[in-house]
mmCIF file of C-alpha atoms in Angstrom:
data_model
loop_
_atom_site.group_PDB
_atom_site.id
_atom_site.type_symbol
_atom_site.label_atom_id
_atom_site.label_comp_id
_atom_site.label_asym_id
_atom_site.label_seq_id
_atom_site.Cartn_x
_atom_site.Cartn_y
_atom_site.Cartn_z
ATOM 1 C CA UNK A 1 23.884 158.065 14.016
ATOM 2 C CA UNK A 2 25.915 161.102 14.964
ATOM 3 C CA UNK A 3 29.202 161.037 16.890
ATOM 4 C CA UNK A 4 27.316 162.313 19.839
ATOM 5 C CA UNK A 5 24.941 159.192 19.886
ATOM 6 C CA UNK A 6 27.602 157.073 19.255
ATOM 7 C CA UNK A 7 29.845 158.257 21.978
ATOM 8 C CA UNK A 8 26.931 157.643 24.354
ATOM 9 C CA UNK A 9 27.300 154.298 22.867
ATOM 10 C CA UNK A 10 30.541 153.834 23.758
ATOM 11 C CA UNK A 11 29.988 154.999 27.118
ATOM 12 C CA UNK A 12 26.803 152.571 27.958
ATOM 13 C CA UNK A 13 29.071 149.366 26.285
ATOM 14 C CA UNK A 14 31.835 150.444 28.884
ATOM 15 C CA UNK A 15 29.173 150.658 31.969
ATOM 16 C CA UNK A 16 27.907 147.194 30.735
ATOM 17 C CA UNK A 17 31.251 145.658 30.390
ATOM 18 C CA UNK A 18 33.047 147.324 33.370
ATOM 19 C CA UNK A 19 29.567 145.636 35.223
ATOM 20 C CA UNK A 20 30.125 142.235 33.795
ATOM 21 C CA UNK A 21 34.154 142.558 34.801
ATOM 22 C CA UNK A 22 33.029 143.280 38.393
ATOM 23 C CA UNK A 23 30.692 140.130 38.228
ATOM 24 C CA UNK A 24 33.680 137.649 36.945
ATOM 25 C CA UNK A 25 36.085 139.194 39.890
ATOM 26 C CA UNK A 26 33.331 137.785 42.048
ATOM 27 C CA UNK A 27 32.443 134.849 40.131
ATOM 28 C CA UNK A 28 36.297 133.814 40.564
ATOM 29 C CA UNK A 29 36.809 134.752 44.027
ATOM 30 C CA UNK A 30 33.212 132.376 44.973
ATOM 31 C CA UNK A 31 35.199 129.663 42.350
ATOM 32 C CA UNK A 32 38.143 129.575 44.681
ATOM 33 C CA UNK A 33 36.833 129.689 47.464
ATOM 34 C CA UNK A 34 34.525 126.420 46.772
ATOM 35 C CA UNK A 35 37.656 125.027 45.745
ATOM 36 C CA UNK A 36 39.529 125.767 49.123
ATOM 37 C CA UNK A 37 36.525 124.515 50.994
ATOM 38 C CA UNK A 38 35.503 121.435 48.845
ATOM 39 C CA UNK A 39 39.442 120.340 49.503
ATOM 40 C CA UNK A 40 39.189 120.997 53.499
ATOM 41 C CA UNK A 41 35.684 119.261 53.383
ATOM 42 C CA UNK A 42 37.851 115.788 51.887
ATOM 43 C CA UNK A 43 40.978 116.091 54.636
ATOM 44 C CA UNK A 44 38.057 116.606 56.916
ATOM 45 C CA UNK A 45 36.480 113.586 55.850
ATOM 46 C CA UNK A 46 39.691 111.576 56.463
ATOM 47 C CA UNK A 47 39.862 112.862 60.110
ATOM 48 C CA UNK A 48 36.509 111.523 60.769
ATOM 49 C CA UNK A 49 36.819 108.521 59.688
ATOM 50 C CA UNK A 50 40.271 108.074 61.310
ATOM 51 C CA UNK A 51 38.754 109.565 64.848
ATOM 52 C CA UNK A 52 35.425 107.180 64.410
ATOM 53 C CA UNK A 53 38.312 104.165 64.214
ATOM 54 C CA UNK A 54 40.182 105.364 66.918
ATOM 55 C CA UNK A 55 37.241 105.792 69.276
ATOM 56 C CA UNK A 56 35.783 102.207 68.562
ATOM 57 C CA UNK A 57 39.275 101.154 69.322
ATOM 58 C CA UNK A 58 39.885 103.278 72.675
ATOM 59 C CA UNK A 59 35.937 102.019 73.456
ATOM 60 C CA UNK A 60 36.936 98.167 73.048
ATOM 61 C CA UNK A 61 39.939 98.812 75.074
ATOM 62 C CA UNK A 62 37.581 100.655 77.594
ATOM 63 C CA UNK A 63 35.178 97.300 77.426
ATOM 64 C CA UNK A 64 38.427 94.984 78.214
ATOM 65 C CA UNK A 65 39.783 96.723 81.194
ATOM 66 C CA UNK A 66 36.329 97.196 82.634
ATOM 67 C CA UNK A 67 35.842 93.414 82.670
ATOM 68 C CA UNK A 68 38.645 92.987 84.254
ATOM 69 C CA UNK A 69 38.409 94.842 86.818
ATOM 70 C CA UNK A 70 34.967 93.493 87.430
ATOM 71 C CA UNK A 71 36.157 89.814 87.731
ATOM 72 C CA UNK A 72 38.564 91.061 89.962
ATOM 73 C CA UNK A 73 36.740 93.685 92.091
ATOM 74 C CA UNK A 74 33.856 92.168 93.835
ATOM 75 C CA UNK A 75 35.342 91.846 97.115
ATOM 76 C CA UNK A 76 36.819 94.789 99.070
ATOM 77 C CA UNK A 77 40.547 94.733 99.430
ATOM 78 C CA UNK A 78 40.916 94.996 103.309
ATOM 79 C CA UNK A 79 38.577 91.921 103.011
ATOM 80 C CA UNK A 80 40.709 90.355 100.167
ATOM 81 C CA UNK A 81 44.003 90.819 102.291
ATOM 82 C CA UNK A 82 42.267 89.173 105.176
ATOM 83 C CA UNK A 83 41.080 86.089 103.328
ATOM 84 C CA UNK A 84 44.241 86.054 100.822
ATOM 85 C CA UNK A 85 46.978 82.695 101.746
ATOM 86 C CA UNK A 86 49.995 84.847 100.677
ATOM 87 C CA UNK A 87 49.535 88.767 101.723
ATOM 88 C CA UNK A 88 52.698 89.734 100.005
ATOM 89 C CA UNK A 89 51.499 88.418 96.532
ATOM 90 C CA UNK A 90 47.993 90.203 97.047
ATOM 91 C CA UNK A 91 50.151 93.296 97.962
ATOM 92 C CA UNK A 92 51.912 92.495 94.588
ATOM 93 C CA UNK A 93 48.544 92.051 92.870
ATOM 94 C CA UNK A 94 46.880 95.007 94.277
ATOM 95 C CA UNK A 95 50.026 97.351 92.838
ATOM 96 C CA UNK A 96 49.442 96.261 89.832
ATOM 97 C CA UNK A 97 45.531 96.476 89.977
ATOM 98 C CA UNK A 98 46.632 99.991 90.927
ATOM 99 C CA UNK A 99 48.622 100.666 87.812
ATOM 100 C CA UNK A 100 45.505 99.028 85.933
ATOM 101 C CA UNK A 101 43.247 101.731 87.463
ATOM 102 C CA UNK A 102 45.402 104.812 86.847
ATOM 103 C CA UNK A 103 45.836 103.021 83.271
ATOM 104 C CA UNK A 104 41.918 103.185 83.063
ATOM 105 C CA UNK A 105 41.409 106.759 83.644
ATOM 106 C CA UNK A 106 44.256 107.209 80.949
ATOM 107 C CA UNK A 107 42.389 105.050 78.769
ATOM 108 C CA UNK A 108 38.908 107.208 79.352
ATOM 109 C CA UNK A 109 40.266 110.664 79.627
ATOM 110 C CA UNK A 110 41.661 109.574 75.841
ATOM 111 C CA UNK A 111 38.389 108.531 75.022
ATOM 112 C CA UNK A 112 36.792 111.550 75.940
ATOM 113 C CA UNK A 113 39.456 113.268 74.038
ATOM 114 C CA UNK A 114 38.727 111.082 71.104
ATOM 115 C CA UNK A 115 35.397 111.746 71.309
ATOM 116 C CA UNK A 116 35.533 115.778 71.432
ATOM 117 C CA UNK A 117 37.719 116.124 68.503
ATOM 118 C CA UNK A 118 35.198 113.578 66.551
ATOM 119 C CA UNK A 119 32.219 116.438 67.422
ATOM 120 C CA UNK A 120 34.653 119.125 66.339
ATOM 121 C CA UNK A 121 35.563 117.692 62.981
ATOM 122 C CA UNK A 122 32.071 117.224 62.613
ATOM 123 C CA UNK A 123 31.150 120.416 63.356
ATOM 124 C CA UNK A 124 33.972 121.420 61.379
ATOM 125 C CA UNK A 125 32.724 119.323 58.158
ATOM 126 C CA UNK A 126 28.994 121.010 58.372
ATOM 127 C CA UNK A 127 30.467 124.350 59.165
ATOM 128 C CA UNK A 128 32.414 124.083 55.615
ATOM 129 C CA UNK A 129 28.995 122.897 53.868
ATOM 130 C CA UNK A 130 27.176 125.464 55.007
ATOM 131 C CA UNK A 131 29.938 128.006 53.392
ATOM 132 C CA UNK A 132 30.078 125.863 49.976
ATOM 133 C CA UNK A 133 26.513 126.812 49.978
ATOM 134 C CA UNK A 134 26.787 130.146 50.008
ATOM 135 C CA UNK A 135 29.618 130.420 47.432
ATOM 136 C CA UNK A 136 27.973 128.184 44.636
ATOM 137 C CA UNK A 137 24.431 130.699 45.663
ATOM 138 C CA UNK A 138 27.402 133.609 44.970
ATOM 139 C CA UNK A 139 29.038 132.007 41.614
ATOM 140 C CA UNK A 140 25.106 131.736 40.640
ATOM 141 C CA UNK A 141 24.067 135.293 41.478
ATOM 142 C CA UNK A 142 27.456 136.891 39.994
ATOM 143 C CA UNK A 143 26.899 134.150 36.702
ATOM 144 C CA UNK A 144 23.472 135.592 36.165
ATOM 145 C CA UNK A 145 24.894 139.326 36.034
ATOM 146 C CA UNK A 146 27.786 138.449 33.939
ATOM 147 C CA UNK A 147 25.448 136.575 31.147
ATOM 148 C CA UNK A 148 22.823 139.421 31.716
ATOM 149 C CA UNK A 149 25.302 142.121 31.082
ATOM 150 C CA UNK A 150 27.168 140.736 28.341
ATOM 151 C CA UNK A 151 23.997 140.105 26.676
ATOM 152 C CA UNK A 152 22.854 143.949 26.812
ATOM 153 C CA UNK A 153 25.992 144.674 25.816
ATOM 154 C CA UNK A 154 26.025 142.413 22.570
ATOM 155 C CA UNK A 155 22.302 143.449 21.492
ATOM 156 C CA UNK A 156 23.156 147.036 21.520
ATOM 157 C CA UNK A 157 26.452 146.748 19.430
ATOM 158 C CA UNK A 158 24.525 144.200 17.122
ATOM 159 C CA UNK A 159 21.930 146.971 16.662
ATOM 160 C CA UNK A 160 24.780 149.126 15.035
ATOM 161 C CA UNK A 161 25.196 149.135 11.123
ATOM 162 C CA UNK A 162 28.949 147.732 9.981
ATOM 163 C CA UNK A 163 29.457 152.052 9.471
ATOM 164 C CA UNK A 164 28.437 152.579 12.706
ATOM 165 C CA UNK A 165 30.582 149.961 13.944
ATOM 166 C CA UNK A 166 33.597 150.689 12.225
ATOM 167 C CA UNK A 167 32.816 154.536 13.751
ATOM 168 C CA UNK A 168 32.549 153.059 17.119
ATOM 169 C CA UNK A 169 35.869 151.199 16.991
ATOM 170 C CA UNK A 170 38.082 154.362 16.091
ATOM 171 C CA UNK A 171 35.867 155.979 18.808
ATOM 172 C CA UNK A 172 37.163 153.573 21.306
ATOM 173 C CA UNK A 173 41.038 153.535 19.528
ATOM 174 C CA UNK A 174 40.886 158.055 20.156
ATOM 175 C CA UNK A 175 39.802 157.333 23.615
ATOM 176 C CA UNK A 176 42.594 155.052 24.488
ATOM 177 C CA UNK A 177 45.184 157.260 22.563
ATOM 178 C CA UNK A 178 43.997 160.247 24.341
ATOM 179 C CA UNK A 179 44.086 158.920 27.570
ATOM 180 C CA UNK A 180 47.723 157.379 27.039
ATOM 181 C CA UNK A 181 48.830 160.603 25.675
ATOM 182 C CA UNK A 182 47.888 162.351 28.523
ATOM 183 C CA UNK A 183 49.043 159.788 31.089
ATOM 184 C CA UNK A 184 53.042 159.593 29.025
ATOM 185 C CA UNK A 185 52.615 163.965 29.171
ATOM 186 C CA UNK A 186 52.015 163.832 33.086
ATOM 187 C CA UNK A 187 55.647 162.481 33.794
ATOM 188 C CA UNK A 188 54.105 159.216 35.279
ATOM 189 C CA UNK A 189 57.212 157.331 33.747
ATOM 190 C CA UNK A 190 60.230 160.261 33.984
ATOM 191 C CA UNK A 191 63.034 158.270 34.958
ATOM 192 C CA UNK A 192 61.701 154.931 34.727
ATOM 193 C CA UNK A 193 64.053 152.318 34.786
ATOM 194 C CA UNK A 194 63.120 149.201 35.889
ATOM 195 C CA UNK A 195 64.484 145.831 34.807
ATOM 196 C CA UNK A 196 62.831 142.555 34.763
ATOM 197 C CA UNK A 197 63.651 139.779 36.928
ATOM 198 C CA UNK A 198 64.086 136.300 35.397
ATOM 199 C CA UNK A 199 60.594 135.785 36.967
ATOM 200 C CA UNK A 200 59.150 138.624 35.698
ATOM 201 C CA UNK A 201 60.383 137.674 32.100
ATOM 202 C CA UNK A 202 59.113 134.121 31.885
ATOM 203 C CA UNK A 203 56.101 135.828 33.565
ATOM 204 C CA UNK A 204 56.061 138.463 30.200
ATOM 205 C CA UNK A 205 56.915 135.368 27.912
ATOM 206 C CA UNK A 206 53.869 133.587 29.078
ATOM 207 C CA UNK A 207 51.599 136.512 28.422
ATOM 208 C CA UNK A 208 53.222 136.996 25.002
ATOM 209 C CA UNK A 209 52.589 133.803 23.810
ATOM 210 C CA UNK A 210 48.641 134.205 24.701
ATOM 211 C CA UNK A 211 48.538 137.363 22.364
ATOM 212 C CA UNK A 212 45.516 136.719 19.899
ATOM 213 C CA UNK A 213 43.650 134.091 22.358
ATOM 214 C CA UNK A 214 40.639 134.710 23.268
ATOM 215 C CA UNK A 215 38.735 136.690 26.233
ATOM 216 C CA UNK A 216 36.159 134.574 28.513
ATOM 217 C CA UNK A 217 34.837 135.346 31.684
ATOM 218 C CA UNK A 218 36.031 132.613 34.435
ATOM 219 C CA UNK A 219 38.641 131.229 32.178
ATOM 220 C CA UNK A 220 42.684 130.410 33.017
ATOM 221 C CA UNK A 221 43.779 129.199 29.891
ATOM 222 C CA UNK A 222 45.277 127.541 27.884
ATOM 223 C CA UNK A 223 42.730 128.689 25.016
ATOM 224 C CA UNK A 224 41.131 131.529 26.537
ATOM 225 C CA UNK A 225 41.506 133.900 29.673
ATOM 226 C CA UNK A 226 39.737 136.796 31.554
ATOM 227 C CA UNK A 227 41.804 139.211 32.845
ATOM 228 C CA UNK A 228 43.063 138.128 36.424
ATOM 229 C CA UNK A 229 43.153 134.181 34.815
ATOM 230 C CA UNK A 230 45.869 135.600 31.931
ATOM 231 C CA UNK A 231 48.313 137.422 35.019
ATOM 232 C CA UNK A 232 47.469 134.666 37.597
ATOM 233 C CA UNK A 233 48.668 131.685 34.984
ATOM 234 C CA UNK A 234 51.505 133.931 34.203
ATOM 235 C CA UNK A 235 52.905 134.194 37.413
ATOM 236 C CA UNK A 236 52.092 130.544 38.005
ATOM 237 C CA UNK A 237 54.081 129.624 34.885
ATOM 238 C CA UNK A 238 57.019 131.921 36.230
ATOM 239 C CA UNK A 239 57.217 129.914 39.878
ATOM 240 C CA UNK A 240 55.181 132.366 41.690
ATOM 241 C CA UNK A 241 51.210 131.311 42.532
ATOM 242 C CA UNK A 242 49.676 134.807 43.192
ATOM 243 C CA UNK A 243 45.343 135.252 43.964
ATOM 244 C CA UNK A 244 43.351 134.447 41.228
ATOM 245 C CA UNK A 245 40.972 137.767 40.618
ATOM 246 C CA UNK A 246 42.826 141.602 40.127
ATOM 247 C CA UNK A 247 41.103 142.576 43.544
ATOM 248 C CA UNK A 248 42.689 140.071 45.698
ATOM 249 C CA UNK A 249 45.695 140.576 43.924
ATOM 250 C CA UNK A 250 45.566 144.232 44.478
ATOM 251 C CA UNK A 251 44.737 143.639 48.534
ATOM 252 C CA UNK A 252 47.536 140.647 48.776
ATOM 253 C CA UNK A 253 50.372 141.690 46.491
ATOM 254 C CA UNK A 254 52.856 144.596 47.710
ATOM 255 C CA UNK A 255 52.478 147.592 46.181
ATOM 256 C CA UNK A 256 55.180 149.818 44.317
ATOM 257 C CA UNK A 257 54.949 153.506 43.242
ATOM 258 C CA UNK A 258 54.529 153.889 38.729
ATOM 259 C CA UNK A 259 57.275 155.242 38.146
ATOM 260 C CA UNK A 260 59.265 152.181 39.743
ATOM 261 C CA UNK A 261 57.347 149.586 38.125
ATOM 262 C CA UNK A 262 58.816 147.169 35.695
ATOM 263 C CA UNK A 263 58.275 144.459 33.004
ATOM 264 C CA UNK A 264 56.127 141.930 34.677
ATOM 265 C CA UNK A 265 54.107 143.928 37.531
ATOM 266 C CA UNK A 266 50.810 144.262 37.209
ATOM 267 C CA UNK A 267 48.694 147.391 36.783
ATOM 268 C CA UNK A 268 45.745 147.221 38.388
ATOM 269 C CA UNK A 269 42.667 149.787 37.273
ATOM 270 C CA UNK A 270 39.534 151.286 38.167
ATOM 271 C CA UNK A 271 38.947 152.169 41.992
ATOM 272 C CA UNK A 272 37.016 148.800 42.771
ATOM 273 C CA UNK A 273 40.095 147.095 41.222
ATOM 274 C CA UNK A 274 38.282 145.264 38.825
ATOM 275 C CA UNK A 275 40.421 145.048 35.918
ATOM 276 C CA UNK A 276 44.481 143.978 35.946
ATOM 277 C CA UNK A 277 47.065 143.681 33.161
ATOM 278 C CA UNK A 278 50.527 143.117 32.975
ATOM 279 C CA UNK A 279 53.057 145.525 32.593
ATOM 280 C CA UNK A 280 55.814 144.705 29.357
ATOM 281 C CA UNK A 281 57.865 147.858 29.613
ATOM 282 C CA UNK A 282 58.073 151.318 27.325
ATOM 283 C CA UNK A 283 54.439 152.129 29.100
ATOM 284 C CA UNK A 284 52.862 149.051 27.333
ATOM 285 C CA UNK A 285 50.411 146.198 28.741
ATOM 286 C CA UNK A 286 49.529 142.770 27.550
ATOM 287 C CA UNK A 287 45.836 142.087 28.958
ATOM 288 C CA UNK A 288 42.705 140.551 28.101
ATOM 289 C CA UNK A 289 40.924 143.207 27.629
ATOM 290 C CA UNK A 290 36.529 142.213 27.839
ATOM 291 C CA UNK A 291 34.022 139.924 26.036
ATOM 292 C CA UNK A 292 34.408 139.960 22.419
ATOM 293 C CA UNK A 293 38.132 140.846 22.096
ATOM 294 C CA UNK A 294 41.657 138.907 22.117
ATOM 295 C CA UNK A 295 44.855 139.224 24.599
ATOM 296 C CA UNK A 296 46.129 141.887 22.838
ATOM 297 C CA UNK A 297 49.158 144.949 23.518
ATOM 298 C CA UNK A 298 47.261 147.890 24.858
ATOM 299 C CA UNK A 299 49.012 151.676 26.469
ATOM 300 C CA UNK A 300 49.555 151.286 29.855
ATOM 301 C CA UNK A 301 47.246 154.579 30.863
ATOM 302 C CA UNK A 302 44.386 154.175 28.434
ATOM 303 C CA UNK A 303 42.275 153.117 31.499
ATOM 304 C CA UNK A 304 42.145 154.831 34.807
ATOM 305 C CA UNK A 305 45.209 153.587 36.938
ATOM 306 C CA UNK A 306 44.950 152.178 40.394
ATOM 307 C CA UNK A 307 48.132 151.282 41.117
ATOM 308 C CA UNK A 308 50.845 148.689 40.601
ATOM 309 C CA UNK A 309 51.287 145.547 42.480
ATOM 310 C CA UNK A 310 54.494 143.420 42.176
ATOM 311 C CA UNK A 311 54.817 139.820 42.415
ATOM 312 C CA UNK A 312 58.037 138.502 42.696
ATOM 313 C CA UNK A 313 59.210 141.566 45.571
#
């Protein structure tokens, strides 16, 4: 196979990968948000049950002071006064039956309260279903691609001879060099100082220790990781939760200019943000790179930049 054929090679196993990368952002971001709803699903569970209990007790309340008042109100007051031995005490009496009344409506208008928030929480509870639903059809759909992908992927390269392999891997090691060259030559670091925090160090130790683990898509560790899981769990580890797929982290985290980055930010690359390492210093990156490969040390511009996101501003 000539160089030619295998660089078109290289360029078809980047399409499939860069595909499958895309798939696990979304496959993580539907992951999450099942979590997120499955949890307000349970608290919204516990309201119901705690409204149903407070409306049968507000309704047996309701029951009591209705019989009351109907063993009491069968006669009309003027009539009452009229007939009664001692007026003042059926003055007294009717104050109080007074009170009872306005105490009544209190008691309904609560019910009715009790009752409308029930229907809400109800409403609620389906309306967070319905969602769940649609994320575990979304993990599905995105699972589907990723496993398609990755298996295109892995039936071209096993198609390769262990020559043509070994040609395709120093393919893939000029292309990186080249495009780190190139990216060091344009200045993008001139006067590039920037010092870790403590965070950002225990965030850099974390991703350190992972060198050599592993790549899987979905995964957060502690044996393997896909690229968002390995920066996510590093910031995590460092005090810091940030979102768990490079997109969300590129929308949520503020942003900071390359030449002011330091150890610990993450670079995020490709315009739909689908791939994010993290930055160690000296225009290096520890990331998990695709399917088939470890966490390994990589140059910071051997893959088209985005921009830089910082955690701990």
């Amino acid at each position: 196979m000539s160089n030619k054929d295998l660089e078109a090679v290289r360029t078809k196993l980047d399409a499939l990968y860069h595909d499958a990368c895309v798939a696990t952002d979304a496959y993580n971001a539907a992951e999450e948000q099942s979590k997120k709803q499955s949890a307000e699903i349970v608290e919204l569970a516990k309201k119901i049950v705690k409204g149903q209990e407070k409306l049968d007790e507000l309704k047996d309340r309701a029951g009591a002071a209705a019989r009351s008042q109907y063993r009491t109100g069968g006669i009309p007051d003027e009539a009452q006064l009229l007939l009664s031995d001692n007026p003042q005490a059926f003055l007294d009496g009717t104050g109080r039956v007074l009170q009872g009344q306005r105490a009544t409506k209190g008691l309904i208008a609560e019910l009715t309260r009790a009752q409308q928030d029930l229907k809400q929480y109800t409403a609620d509870a389906s309306a967070q279903w319905q969602q769940l639903e649609k994320n575990r059809q979304a993990k599905a759909t995105a699972k589907k691609k990723i496993t398609t992908q990755i298996a295109a992927a892995e039936k071209l390269e096993s198609q390769l001879e262990k020559r043509e392999k070994e040609r395709l891997a120093k393919l893939e090691q000029q292309a990186a060099l080249k495009a780190q060259t190139a990216w060091l030559d344009s200045g993008a670091l001139k006067g590039a100082s920037g010092k870790a925090t403590s965070a950002g160090k225990a965030a850099v130790a974390y991703a350190t220790a992972q060198l050599g683990k592993a790549y899987e898509w979905g995964a957060e560790g502690p044996s393997t990781y896909d690229c968002s899981g390995l920066t996510s769990q590093a910031w995590a580890s460092a005090g810091d939760p940030i979102p768990r797929t490079s997109q969300e982290q590129w929308k949520q985290l503020p942003h900071v200019p390359v030449k002011d980055m330091r150890p610990g930010d993450l670079i995020i690359y490709f315009d739909d943000a689908s791939h994010v390492a993290m930055y160690i210093g000296d225009g290096a990156i520890i990331h998990a790179p695709r399917p088939g490969r470890t966490v390994t040390v990589a140059g910071a511009g051997s893959m088209p930049i985005l921009g830089v996101v910082r955690p701990d501003a």
